[in-house]
Short mmCIF file of N, CA and C in Angstrom, two decimals:
data_model
loop_
_atom_site.label_atom_id
_atom_site.label_comp_id
_atom_site.label_asym_id
_atom_site.label_seq_id
_atom_site.Cartn_x
_atom_site.Cartn_y
_atom_site.Cartn_z
N MET A 297 23.62 -4.19 -26.87
CA MET A 297 23.36 -3.72 -25.52
C MET A 297 23.01 -2.22 -25.55
N LEU A 298 21.99 -1.81 -24.83
CA LEU A 298 21.57 -0.41 -24.86
C LEU A 298 22.47 0.42 -23.98
N ASP A 299 22.79 1.63 -24.43
CA ASP A 299 23.66 2.48 -23.61
C ASP A 299 22.87 3.25 -22.56
N LYS A 300 21.57 3.33 -22.69
CA LYS A 300 20.73 3.97 -21.67
C LYS A 300 19.28 3.51 -21.84
N ASP A 301 18.53 3.63 -20.77
CA ASP A 301 17.13 3.22 -20.82
C ASP A 301 16.33 4.24 -21.62
N HIS A 302 15.19 3.82 -22.12
CA HIS A 302 14.33 4.74 -22.86
C HIS A 302 13.79 5.81 -21.93
N ASN A 303 13.60 7.00 -22.47
CA ASN A 303 13.02 8.10 -21.70
C ASN A 303 11.52 7.88 -21.54
N GLY A 304 10.96 8.41 -20.45
CA GLY A 304 9.52 8.34 -20.24
C GLY A 304 9.06 7.00 -19.71
N LEU A 305 7.75 6.88 -19.61
CA LEU A 305 7.12 5.66 -19.07
C LEU A 305 7.08 4.59 -20.15
N ASN A 306 7.62 3.41 -19.83
CA ASN A 306 7.54 2.28 -20.75
C ASN A 306 7.02 1.07 -20.00
N ALA A 307 6.96 -0.08 -20.66
CA ALA A 307 6.38 -1.28 -20.07
C ALA A 307 7.13 -1.71 -18.81
N LYS A 308 8.45 -1.65 -18.86
CA LYS A 308 9.26 -2.08 -17.71
C LYS A 308 9.02 -1.18 -16.50
N LYS A 309 9.02 0.13 -16.73
CA LYS A 309 8.78 1.07 -15.64
C LYS A 309 7.34 0.97 -15.13
N GLY A 310 6.40 0.77 -16.05
CA GLY A 310 5.00 0.62 -15.66
C GLY A 310 4.79 -0.60 -14.78
N LEU A 311 5.47 -1.70 -15.13
CA LEU A 311 5.37 -2.92 -14.33
C LEU A 311 5.96 -2.71 -12.94
N LEU A 312 7.06 -1.98 -12.88
CA LEU A 312 7.69 -1.67 -11.59
C LEU A 312 6.77 -0.82 -10.71
N ILE A 313 6.15 0.19 -11.31
CA ILE A 313 5.20 1.04 -10.57
C ILE A 313 4.02 0.21 -10.07
N PHE A 314 3.52 -0.69 -10.92
CA PHE A 314 2.39 -1.55 -10.53
C PHE A 314 2.77 -2.45 -9.35
N PHE A 315 3.97 -3.01 -9.39
CA PHE A 315 4.44 -3.88 -8.31
C PHE A 315 4.55 -3.11 -6.99
N ILE A 316 5.13 -1.90 -7.06
CA ILE A 316 5.27 -1.08 -5.85
C ILE A 316 3.90 -0.71 -5.29
N CYS A 317 2.97 -0.36 -6.18
CA CYS A 317 1.61 -0.01 -5.74
C CYS A 317 0.92 -1.20 -5.09
N LEU A 318 1.12 -2.41 -5.65
CA LEU A 318 0.54 -3.61 -5.05
C LEU A 318 1.10 -3.85 -3.65
N MET A 319 2.40 -3.63 -3.48
CA MET A 319 3.02 -3.82 -2.16
C MET A 319 2.46 -2.82 -1.14
N LEU A 320 2.33 -1.56 -1.56
CA LEU A 320 1.76 -0.54 -0.67
C LEU A 320 0.31 -0.88 -0.33
N SER A 321 -0.43 -1.32 -1.32
CA SER A 321 -1.83 -1.69 -1.11
C SER A 321 -1.95 -2.84 -0.11
N ALA A 322 -1.15 -3.88 -0.32
CA ALA A 322 -1.20 -5.04 0.58
C ALA A 322 -0.80 -4.66 2.00
N THR A 323 0.23 -3.83 2.13
CA THR A 323 0.70 -3.41 3.46
C THR A 323 -0.39 -2.64 4.20
N ALA A 324 -1.00 -1.67 3.51
CA ALA A 324 -2.05 -0.86 4.14
C ALA A 324 -3.24 -1.71 4.56
N MET A 325 -3.64 -2.65 3.70
CA MET A 325 -4.81 -3.45 3.98
C MET A 325 -4.56 -4.47 5.10
N ILE A 326 -3.41 -5.13 5.05
CA ILE A 326 -3.12 -6.16 6.06
C ILE A 326 -2.93 -5.54 7.44
N THR A 327 -2.18 -4.43 7.52
CA THR A 327 -1.91 -3.82 8.83
C THR A 327 -3.17 -3.26 9.48
N ASN A 328 -4.18 -2.97 8.69
CA ASN A 328 -5.45 -2.49 9.25
C ASN A 328 -6.48 -3.60 9.41
N TYR A 329 -6.37 -4.65 8.58
CA TYR A 329 -7.36 -5.73 8.67
C TYR A 329 -7.12 -6.60 9.91
N LEU A 330 -5.87 -6.89 10.23
CA LEU A 330 -5.59 -7.79 11.35
C LEU A 330 -6.15 -7.28 12.68
N PRO A 331 -5.92 -5.99 13.06
CA PRO A 331 -6.56 -5.50 14.29
C PRO A 331 -8.08 -5.51 14.20
N PHE A 332 -8.61 -5.17 13.03
CA PHE A 332 -10.08 -5.17 12.85
C PHE A 332 -10.65 -6.56 13.05
N LYS A 333 -9.99 -7.60 12.49
CA LYS A 333 -10.45 -8.98 12.63
C LYS A 333 -10.35 -9.44 14.09
N THR A 334 -9.23 -9.10 14.76
CA THR A 334 -9.05 -9.47 16.16
C THR A 334 -10.15 -8.87 17.02
N GLN A 335 -10.43 -7.58 16.79
CA GLN A 335 -11.47 -6.90 17.57
C GLN A 335 -12.85 -7.49 17.25
N SER A 336 -13.12 -7.78 16.00
CA SER A 336 -14.41 -8.35 15.61
C SER A 336 -14.66 -9.70 16.28
N ASP A 337 -13.62 -10.52 16.33
CA ASP A 337 -13.75 -11.83 16.98
C ASP A 337 -14.04 -11.67 18.47
N TYR A 338 -13.37 -10.71 19.10
CA TYR A 338 -13.59 -10.47 20.53
C TYR A 338 -14.99 -9.92 20.77
N ASN A 339 -15.42 -9.01 19.91
CA ASN A 339 -16.72 -8.35 20.07
C ASN A 339 -17.90 -9.29 19.89
N ALA A 340 -17.70 -10.38 19.15
CA ALA A 340 -18.80 -11.27 18.82
C ALA A 340 -19.51 -11.82 20.06
N LYS A 341 -18.76 -11.99 21.14
CA LYS A 341 -19.37 -12.56 22.36
C LYS A 341 -19.93 -11.49 23.29
N CYS A 342 -19.63 -10.24 23.02
CA CYS A 342 -20.11 -9.13 23.87
C CYS A 342 -21.42 -8.59 23.26
N THR A 343 -22.52 -9.11 23.73
CA THR A 343 -23.82 -8.85 23.08
C THR A 343 -24.70 -7.83 23.80
N VAL A 344 -24.35 -7.49 25.04
CA VAL A 344 -25.18 -6.57 25.82
C VAL A 344 -24.52 -5.20 25.87
N LYS A 345 -25.30 -4.16 25.55
CA LYS A 345 -24.77 -2.79 25.55
C LYS A 345 -25.29 -2.02 26.76
N THR A 346 -24.43 -1.16 27.28
CA THR A 346 -24.81 -0.30 28.41
C THR A 346 -23.82 0.86 28.48
N THR A 347 -23.93 1.67 29.52
CA THR A 347 -22.96 2.76 29.72
C THR A 347 -22.12 2.44 30.94
N ALA A 348 -20.91 2.95 30.93
CA ALA A 348 -19.99 2.73 32.04
C ALA A 348 -19.23 4.02 32.30
N LYS A 349 -18.65 4.10 33.52
CA LYS A 349 -17.82 5.26 33.87
C LYS A 349 -16.36 4.84 33.91
N VAL A 350 -15.51 5.76 33.47
CA VAL A 350 -14.07 5.51 33.53
C VAL A 350 -13.66 5.58 35.00
N PHE A 351 -13.14 4.48 35.51
CA PHE A 351 -12.77 4.36 36.92
C PHE A 351 -11.28 4.67 37.13
N SER A 352 -10.49 4.35 36.14
CA SER A 352 -9.04 4.60 36.20
C SER A 352 -8.55 4.86 34.79
N ASP A 353 -7.68 5.85 34.62
CA ASP A 353 -7.20 6.20 33.27
C ASP A 353 -5.75 5.78 33.03
N ASP A 354 -5.36 4.65 33.63
CA ASP A 354 -4.01 4.13 33.40
C ASP A 354 -3.82 3.81 31.91
N ASP A 355 -2.58 3.92 31.45
CA ASP A 355 -2.29 3.62 30.05
C ASP A 355 -2.59 2.15 29.75
N PRO A 356 -3.14 1.88 28.57
CA PRO A 356 -3.42 0.49 28.19
C PRO A 356 -2.13 -0.34 28.11
N TYR A 357 -2.24 -1.62 28.39
CA TYR A 357 -1.10 -2.54 28.30
C TYR A 357 -1.49 -3.71 27.40
N LEU A 358 -0.48 -4.28 26.76
CA LEU A 358 -0.71 -5.37 25.81
C LEU A 358 -0.72 -6.71 26.54
N ASP A 359 -1.73 -7.51 26.26
CA ASP A 359 -1.82 -8.87 26.79
C ASP A 359 -2.32 -9.76 25.66
N GLY A 360 -1.42 -10.56 25.08
CA GLY A 360 -1.80 -11.36 23.90
C GLY A 360 -1.95 -10.47 22.69
N ASN A 361 -3.12 -10.51 22.06
CA ASN A 361 -3.37 -9.70 20.86
C ASN A 361 -4.15 -8.43 21.16
N LEU A 362 -4.49 -8.20 22.43
CA LEU A 362 -5.35 -7.06 22.78
C LEU A 362 -4.68 -6.16 23.81
N TYR A 363 -5.06 -4.88 23.73
CA TYR A 363 -4.67 -3.91 24.75
C TYR A 363 -5.81 -3.81 25.76
N PHE A 364 -5.46 -3.70 27.04
CA PHE A 364 -6.47 -3.59 28.09
C PHE A 364 -6.32 -2.27 28.82
N GLY A 365 -7.44 -1.57 28.99
CA GLY A 365 -7.48 -0.28 29.64
C GLY A 365 -8.31 0.69 28.81
N PRO A 366 -8.95 1.65 29.42
CA PRO A 366 -8.90 1.99 30.84
C PRO A 366 -9.83 1.09 31.67
N MET A 367 -9.72 1.21 33.00
CA MET A 367 -10.61 0.49 33.91
C MET A 367 -11.97 1.18 33.92
N LEU A 368 -13.03 0.37 33.76
CA LEU A 368 -14.39 0.91 33.72
C LEU A 368 -15.23 0.33 34.87
N GLU A 369 -16.29 1.07 35.19
CA GLU A 369 -17.22 0.63 36.23
C GLU A 369 -18.63 0.68 35.65
N TYR A 370 -19.37 -0.43 35.80
CA TYR A 370 -20.75 -0.43 35.33
C TYR A 370 -21.56 -1.44 36.14
N SER A 371 -22.85 -1.30 36.03
CA SER A 371 -23.76 -2.20 36.75
C SER A 371 -24.19 -3.32 35.83
N CYS A 372 -24.04 -4.56 36.30
CA CYS A 372 -24.40 -5.74 35.51
C CYS A 372 -25.66 -6.37 36.11
N PRO A 373 -26.83 -6.16 35.50
CA PRO A 373 -28.07 -6.71 36.05
C PRO A 373 -28.11 -8.23 36.04
N GLU A 374 -27.43 -8.87 35.08
CA GLU A 374 -27.42 -10.34 35.02
C GLU A 374 -26.81 -10.94 36.29
N ARG A 375 -25.80 -10.27 36.82
CA ARG A 375 -25.14 -10.75 38.03
C ARG A 375 -25.57 -9.98 39.28
N GLY A 376 -26.27 -8.87 39.05
CA GLY A 376 -26.69 -8.04 40.17
C GLY A 376 -25.51 -7.48 40.94
N GLN A 377 -24.51 -7.01 40.22
CA GLN A 377 -23.31 -6.50 40.88
C GLN A 377 -22.70 -5.35 40.08
N LEU A 378 -21.85 -4.61 40.78
CA LEU A 378 -21.10 -3.52 40.16
C LEU A 378 -19.78 -4.12 39.67
N VAL A 379 -19.53 -3.96 38.38
CA VAL A 379 -18.35 -4.60 37.78
C VAL A 379 -17.26 -3.56 37.52
N HIS A 380 -16.05 -3.93 37.91
CA HIS A 380 -14.86 -3.16 37.54
C HIS A 380 -14.05 -4.02 36.59
N ALA A 381 -13.87 -3.57 35.38
CA ALA A 381 -13.14 -4.36 34.38
C ALA A 381 -12.48 -3.42 33.38
N GLU A 382 -11.43 -3.93 32.73
CA GLU A 382 -10.70 -3.14 31.74
C GLU A 382 -11.27 -3.40 30.35
N ALA A 383 -11.43 -2.33 29.61
CA ALA A 383 -11.91 -2.44 28.23
C ALA A 383 -10.80 -3.06 27.37
N ALA A 384 -11.20 -3.88 26.42
CA ALA A 384 -10.25 -4.52 25.50
C ALA A 384 -10.32 -3.85 24.13
N SER A 385 -9.15 -3.66 23.52
CA SER A 385 -9.09 -3.05 22.19
C SER A 385 -7.90 -3.62 21.43
N ALA A 386 -8.07 -3.79 20.13
CA ALA A 386 -6.98 -4.33 19.30
C ALA A 386 -5.93 -3.28 18.98
N VAL A 387 -6.20 -2.01 19.29
CA VAL A 387 -5.21 -0.94 19.10
C VAL A 387 -5.03 -0.20 20.41
N ARG A 388 -3.86 0.38 20.57
CA ARG A 388 -3.56 1.10 21.80
C ARG A 388 -4.07 2.53 21.69
N ILE A 389 -5.03 2.87 22.54
CA ILE A 389 -5.62 4.22 22.52
C ILE A 389 -5.34 4.87 23.86
N THR A 390 -4.62 5.99 23.82
CA THR A 390 -4.26 6.68 25.07
C THR A 390 -4.76 8.12 25.02
N GLY A 391 -5.01 8.66 26.21
CA GLY A 391 -5.37 10.07 26.33
C GLY A 391 -6.77 10.43 25.89
N ARG A 392 -7.58 9.45 25.53
CA ARG A 392 -8.93 9.76 25.04
C ARG A 392 -9.94 9.88 26.19
N TYR A 393 -9.71 9.12 27.25
CA TYR A 393 -10.68 9.07 28.34
C TYR A 393 -10.09 9.59 29.65
N LYS A 394 -10.95 10.27 30.42
CA LYS A 394 -10.56 10.77 31.73
C LYS A 394 -11.46 10.14 32.79
N ILE A 395 -10.96 10.10 34.02
CA ILE A 395 -11.74 9.53 35.12
C ILE A 395 -13.08 10.27 35.24
N GLY A 396 -14.17 9.50 35.32
CA GLY A 396 -15.50 10.08 35.43
C GLY A 396 -16.23 10.17 34.10
N ASP A 397 -15.53 10.03 32.99
CA ASP A 397 -16.18 10.06 31.67
C ASP A 397 -17.14 8.87 31.53
N GLU A 398 -18.27 9.12 30.88
CA GLU A 398 -19.20 8.04 30.57
C GLU A 398 -18.98 7.57 29.14
N VAL A 399 -18.94 6.26 28.97
CA VAL A 399 -18.70 5.68 27.64
C VAL A 399 -19.72 4.58 27.39
N ASN A 400 -20.02 4.38 26.12
CA ASN A 400 -20.91 3.27 25.73
C ASN A 400 -20.06 2.02 25.54
N ILE A 401 -20.51 0.94 26.19
CA ILE A 401 -19.76 -0.31 26.12
C ILE A 401 -20.68 -1.46 25.70
N ALA A 402 -20.05 -2.57 25.34
CA ALA A 402 -20.76 -3.84 25.15
C ALA A 402 -19.99 -4.89 25.93
N TYR A 403 -20.72 -5.76 26.65
CA TYR A 403 -20.04 -6.77 27.47
C TYR A 403 -20.65 -8.14 27.26
N ASP A 404 -19.91 -9.15 27.71
CA ASP A 404 -20.34 -10.54 27.61
C ASP A 404 -21.18 -10.87 28.85
N PRO A 405 -22.49 -11.13 28.70
CA PRO A 405 -23.32 -11.40 29.87
C PRO A 405 -22.88 -12.64 30.66
N GLY A 406 -22.23 -13.57 29.98
CA GLY A 406 -21.73 -14.76 30.68
C GLY A 406 -20.43 -14.52 31.40
N SER A 407 -19.70 -13.47 31.01
CA SER A 407 -18.43 -13.12 31.64
C SER A 407 -18.30 -11.59 31.62
N PRO A 408 -18.94 -10.91 32.59
CA PRO A 408 -19.04 -9.44 32.57
C PRO A 408 -17.70 -8.69 32.54
N GLY A 409 -16.63 -9.40 32.86
CA GLY A 409 -15.31 -8.74 32.82
C GLY A 409 -14.79 -8.54 31.41
N GLU A 410 -15.43 -9.16 30.44
CA GLU A 410 -15.01 -9.02 29.04
C GLU A 410 -15.89 -7.98 28.37
N LEU A 411 -15.29 -6.85 28.03
CA LEU A 411 -16.06 -5.75 27.45
C LEU A 411 -15.18 -4.89 26.55
N TYR A 412 -15.84 -4.08 25.76
CA TYR A 412 -15.11 -3.15 24.89
C TYR A 412 -15.89 -1.85 24.80
N ILE A 413 -15.16 -0.79 24.48
CA ILE A 413 -15.78 0.52 24.28
C ILE A 413 -16.21 0.61 22.81
N ILE A 414 -17.47 0.89 22.59
CA ILE A 414 -18.05 0.85 21.24
C ILE A 414 -17.35 1.82 20.29
N SER A 415 -17.00 2.99 20.78
CA SER A 415 -16.35 3.98 19.89
C SER A 415 -14.99 3.51 19.40
N ASP A 416 -14.30 2.67 20.21
CA ASP A 416 -13.01 2.13 19.77
C ASP A 416 -13.20 1.22 18.55
N THR A 417 -14.26 0.43 18.59
CA THR A 417 -14.56 -0.45 17.46
C THR A 417 -14.92 0.36 16.22
N GLU A 418 -15.66 1.44 16.41
CA GLU A 418 -16.02 2.30 15.28
C GLU A 418 -14.76 2.91 14.65
N THR A 419 -13.78 3.26 15.50
CA THR A 419 -12.51 3.80 14.99
C THR A 419 -11.79 2.76 14.14
N LEU A 420 -11.76 1.51 14.63
CA LEU A 420 -11.11 0.43 13.88
C LEU A 420 -11.82 0.19 12.54
N GLU A 421 -13.14 0.21 12.56
CA GLU A 421 -13.90 0.02 11.32
C GLU A 421 -13.61 1.13 10.32
N SER A 422 -13.52 2.35 10.84
CA SER A 422 -13.23 3.49 9.97
C SER A 422 -11.84 3.35 9.35
N HIS A 423 -10.85 2.94 10.15
CA HIS A 423 -9.49 2.76 9.64
C HIS A 423 -9.45 1.66 8.58
N TRP A 424 -10.19 0.57 8.83
CA TRP A 424 -10.21 -0.54 7.87
C TRP A 424 -10.84 -0.11 6.55
N LYS A 425 -11.93 0.65 6.60
CA LYS A 425 -12.58 1.11 5.38
C LYS A 425 -11.67 2.06 4.59
N LEU A 426 -10.98 2.95 5.31
CA LEU A 426 -10.05 3.87 4.65
C LEU A 426 -8.90 3.10 4.00
N ALA A 427 -8.37 2.11 4.73
CA ALA A 427 -7.26 1.31 4.20
C ALA A 427 -7.72 0.53 2.97
N TRP A 428 -8.93 -0.01 3.01
CA TRP A 428 -9.46 -0.76 1.89
C TRP A 428 -9.60 0.15 0.67
N GLY A 429 -10.15 1.34 0.87
CA GLY A 429 -10.29 2.29 -0.23
C GLY A 429 -8.95 2.72 -0.79
N PHE A 430 -7.99 3.01 0.11
CA PHE A 430 -6.65 3.41 -0.32
C PHE A 430 -5.99 2.28 -1.09
N GLY A 431 -6.10 1.05 -0.57
CA GLY A 431 -5.47 -0.10 -1.20
C GLY A 431 -5.99 -0.34 -2.61
N ILE A 432 -7.31 -0.30 -2.76
CA ILE A 432 -7.90 -0.50 -4.09
C ILE A 432 -7.50 0.64 -5.03
N GLY A 433 -7.54 1.87 -4.51
CA GLY A 433 -7.22 3.03 -5.33
C GLY A 433 -5.79 3.01 -5.85
N ILE A 434 -4.85 2.68 -4.97
CA ILE A 434 -3.43 2.71 -5.39
C ILE A 434 -3.12 1.52 -6.31
N ALA A 435 -3.81 0.39 -6.10
CA ALA A 435 -3.61 -0.76 -7.00
C ALA A 435 -4.13 -0.44 -8.40
N VAL A 436 -5.27 0.24 -8.48
CA VAL A 436 -5.83 0.64 -9.78
C VAL A 436 -4.90 1.64 -10.47
N PHE A 437 -4.36 2.59 -9.68
CA PHE A 437 -3.41 3.56 -10.23
C PHE A 437 -2.20 2.86 -10.83
N GLY A 438 -1.65 1.89 -10.08
CA GLY A 438 -0.49 1.14 -10.58
C GLY A 438 -0.80 0.37 -11.84
N PHE A 439 -2.00 -0.22 -11.90
CA PHE A 439 -2.40 -0.97 -13.09
C PHE A 439 -2.51 -0.05 -14.30
N ILE A 440 -3.07 1.14 -14.10
CA ILE A 440 -3.20 2.11 -15.20
C ILE A 440 -1.82 2.54 -15.70
N MET A 441 -0.88 2.77 -14.77
CA MET A 441 0.48 3.15 -15.17
C MET A 441 1.14 2.03 -15.98
N MET A 442 0.92 0.79 -15.55
CA MET A 442 1.49 -0.34 -16.29
C MET A 442 0.88 -0.43 -17.69
N LEU A 443 -0.44 -0.24 -17.76
CA LEU A 443 -1.13 -0.29 -19.05
C LEU A 443 -0.63 0.80 -19.99
N ILE A 444 -0.48 2.01 -19.46
CA ILE A 444 0.02 3.13 -20.28
C ILE A 444 1.44 2.82 -20.77
N GLY A 445 2.27 2.30 -19.84
CA GLY A 445 3.65 1.96 -20.20
C GLY A 445 3.71 0.92 -21.31
N CYS A 446 2.85 -0.11 -21.23
CA CYS A 446 2.82 -1.15 -22.27
C CYS A 446 2.38 -0.57 -23.61
N ILE A 447 1.35 0.28 -23.58
CA ILE A 447 0.86 0.89 -24.83
C ILE A 447 1.93 1.78 -25.45
N ARG A 448 2.59 2.59 -24.61
CA ARG A 448 3.65 3.48 -25.13
C ARG A 448 4.79 2.67 -25.75
N SER A 449 5.13 1.56 -25.14
CA SER A 449 6.21 0.73 -25.67
C SER A 449 5.80 0.07 -26.99
N MET A 450 4.53 -0.37 -27.07
CA MET A 450 4.07 -1.05 -28.29
C MET A 450 3.95 -0.10 -29.48
N ILE A 451 3.47 1.12 -29.23
CA ILE A 451 3.30 2.04 -30.37
C ILE A 451 4.51 2.95 -30.58
N GLY A 452 5.49 2.84 -29.67
CA GLY A 452 6.74 3.56 -29.87
C GLY A 452 6.67 5.04 -29.61
N THR A 453 5.92 5.48 -28.60
CA THR A 453 5.85 6.91 -28.31
C THR A 453 6.97 7.38 -27.39
N ASP A 454 7.74 6.44 -26.83
CA ASP A 454 8.89 6.85 -26.04
C ASP A 454 9.96 7.43 -26.95
N LYS A 455 10.62 8.48 -26.47
CA LYS A 455 11.73 9.04 -27.23
C LYS A 455 12.83 7.99 -27.34
N GLU A 456 13.39 7.84 -28.55
CA GLU A 456 14.48 6.93 -28.83
C GLU A 456 14.11 5.47 -28.59
N LEU A 457 12.80 5.15 -28.58
CA LEU A 457 12.40 3.76 -28.35
C LEU A 457 12.94 2.86 -29.46
N SER A 458 12.94 3.37 -30.68
CA SER A 458 13.39 2.54 -31.79
C SER A 458 14.88 2.67 -32.05
N ALA A 459 15.57 3.53 -31.34
CA ALA A 459 17.01 3.72 -31.54
C ALA A 459 17.76 2.66 -30.73
N ARG A 460 18.23 1.61 -31.39
CA ARG A 460 18.91 0.52 -30.70
C ARG A 460 20.39 0.87 -30.60
N LYS A 461 20.71 1.78 -29.72
CA LYS A 461 22.10 2.20 -29.56
C LYS A 461 22.87 1.16 -28.76
N PHE A 462 24.07 0.88 -29.21
CA PHE A 462 24.90 -0.09 -28.50
C PHE A 462 26.16 0.58 -27.98
N ILE A 463 26.83 -0.09 -27.08
CA ILE A 463 28.07 0.46 -26.54
C ILE A 463 29.21 0.24 -27.52
N LYS A 464 29.36 -1.03 -27.98
CA LYS A 464 30.41 -1.35 -28.96
C LYS A 464 29.92 -2.45 -29.89
N THR A 465 30.44 -2.40 -31.15
CA THR A 465 30.15 -3.47 -32.09
C THR A 465 31.10 -4.63 -31.81
N PRO A 466 30.85 -5.80 -32.40
CA PRO A 466 31.76 -6.95 -32.17
C PRO A 466 33.22 -6.65 -32.51
N ASP A 467 33.46 -5.76 -33.49
CA ASP A 467 34.85 -5.45 -33.85
C ASP A 467 35.43 -4.29 -33.04
N GLY A 468 34.69 -3.82 -32.00
CA GLY A 468 35.24 -2.82 -31.09
C GLY A 468 34.89 -1.39 -31.39
N LYS A 469 34.13 -1.13 -32.46
CA LYS A 469 33.76 0.24 -32.80
C LYS A 469 32.65 0.74 -31.86
N THR A 470 32.69 2.02 -31.54
CA THR A 470 31.60 2.62 -30.76
C THR A 470 30.43 2.90 -31.70
N TYR A 471 29.30 3.26 -31.10
CA TYR A 471 28.10 3.55 -31.91
C TYR A 471 28.37 4.68 -32.89
N ASN A 472 29.00 5.76 -32.40
CA ASN A 472 29.27 6.92 -33.27
C ASN A 472 30.24 6.56 -34.39
N GLU A 473 31.25 5.74 -34.07
CA GLU A 473 32.20 5.32 -35.12
C GLU A 473 31.48 4.47 -36.17
N TRP A 474 30.62 3.58 -35.69
CA TRP A 474 29.86 2.73 -36.63
C TRP A 474 28.94 3.59 -37.49
N LEU A 475 28.29 4.61 -36.87
CA LEU A 475 27.39 5.49 -37.60
C LEU A 475 28.16 6.27 -38.67
N ASP A 476 29.32 6.79 -38.33
CA ASP A 476 30.15 7.50 -39.32
C ASP A 476 30.54 6.59 -40.47
N GLU A 477 30.89 5.35 -40.13
CA GLU A 477 31.26 4.38 -41.17
C GLU A 477 30.10 4.12 -42.12
N GLN A 478 28.88 4.02 -41.57
CA GLN A 478 27.70 3.78 -42.40
C GLN A 478 27.44 4.97 -43.33
N LYS A 479 27.63 6.18 -42.79
CA LYS A 479 27.44 7.38 -43.61
C LYS A 479 28.45 7.42 -44.76
N LYS A 480 29.70 7.07 -44.46
CA LYS A 480 30.74 7.06 -45.50
C LYS A 480 30.43 6.03 -46.58
N LYS A 481 29.93 4.87 -46.13
CA LYS A 481 29.58 3.82 -47.11
C LYS A 481 28.45 4.28 -48.02
N GLN A 482 27.47 4.97 -47.44
CA GLN A 482 26.35 5.48 -48.26
C GLN A 482 26.83 6.54 -49.24
N GLU A 483 27.72 7.42 -48.76
CA GLU A 483 28.26 8.46 -49.64
C GLU A 483 29.07 7.84 -50.78
N GLN A 484 29.89 6.81 -50.44
CA GLN A 484 30.70 6.13 -51.45
C GLN A 484 29.82 5.43 -52.48
N LYS A 485 28.75 4.81 -51.98
CA LYS A 485 27.83 4.11 -52.88
C LYS A 485 27.13 5.10 -53.82
N ALA A 486 26.73 6.24 -53.25
CA ALA A 486 26.06 7.26 -54.07
C ALA A 486 27.02 7.81 -55.13
N LEU A 487 28.30 7.96 -54.75
CA LEU A 487 29.31 8.46 -55.68
C LEU A 487 29.55 7.47 -56.81
N GLU A 488 29.61 6.18 -56.46
CA GLU A 488 29.84 5.15 -57.48
C GLU A 488 28.66 5.07 -58.45
N GLU A 489 27.45 5.20 -57.90
CA GLU A 489 26.29 5.17 -58.75
C GLU A 489 26.27 6.36 -59.73
N LYS A 490 26.70 7.51 -59.20
CA LYS A 490 26.74 8.70 -60.05
C LYS A 490 27.77 8.56 -61.17
N GLU A 491 28.94 7.98 -60.82
CA GLU A 491 29.99 7.78 -61.83
C GLU A 491 29.56 6.78 -62.89
N SER A 492 28.84 5.72 -62.44
CA SER A 492 28.40 4.72 -63.41
C SER A 492 27.34 5.27 -64.38
N GLU A 493 26.59 6.22 -63.90
CA GLU A 493 25.57 6.86 -64.75
C GLU A 493 26.23 7.75 -65.81
N GLU A 494 27.37 8.34 -65.47
CA GLU A 494 28.07 9.22 -66.40
C GLU A 494 28.79 8.37 -67.45
#
């Protein structure tokens, strides 16, 4: 049994670092992909783009998987009417818009009340790309650490890697006691050899 772990990076530590990096990578990617996918699915039916004015700047509220708000006003030529509807977003965005601000939107011509602010989608896309880059980068870093740890363990560059120190021998001796005993045996053997030569 070893009395302490090897110093420095070894295969076991490298594998642990790789596992932690994979968990961080998966967390970053999943938490950013799910809102991006939800927003993309919603956006697919909103095919017409136009500009709208912020009619009310109430804080967004959650309904199902989407946040709704702020209230927007725009003209819908398909229906020939002025539409008041809340923008939908997969993330909660507050304090960005003020009453009277003009924003670029996309809406569903078959259901003009379903719309989103284009810049919100661009923000989600940006977050997803950053998360994807971070996830890949940290996973590669973890893999490199694991590879280095395995190589160091195989070629024995860790300090004391080859020193198989134990706590006690089967007969109860400590490592230092056993080492002293081995030294005495070697000295005794050398002495006997010298006497036999004489």
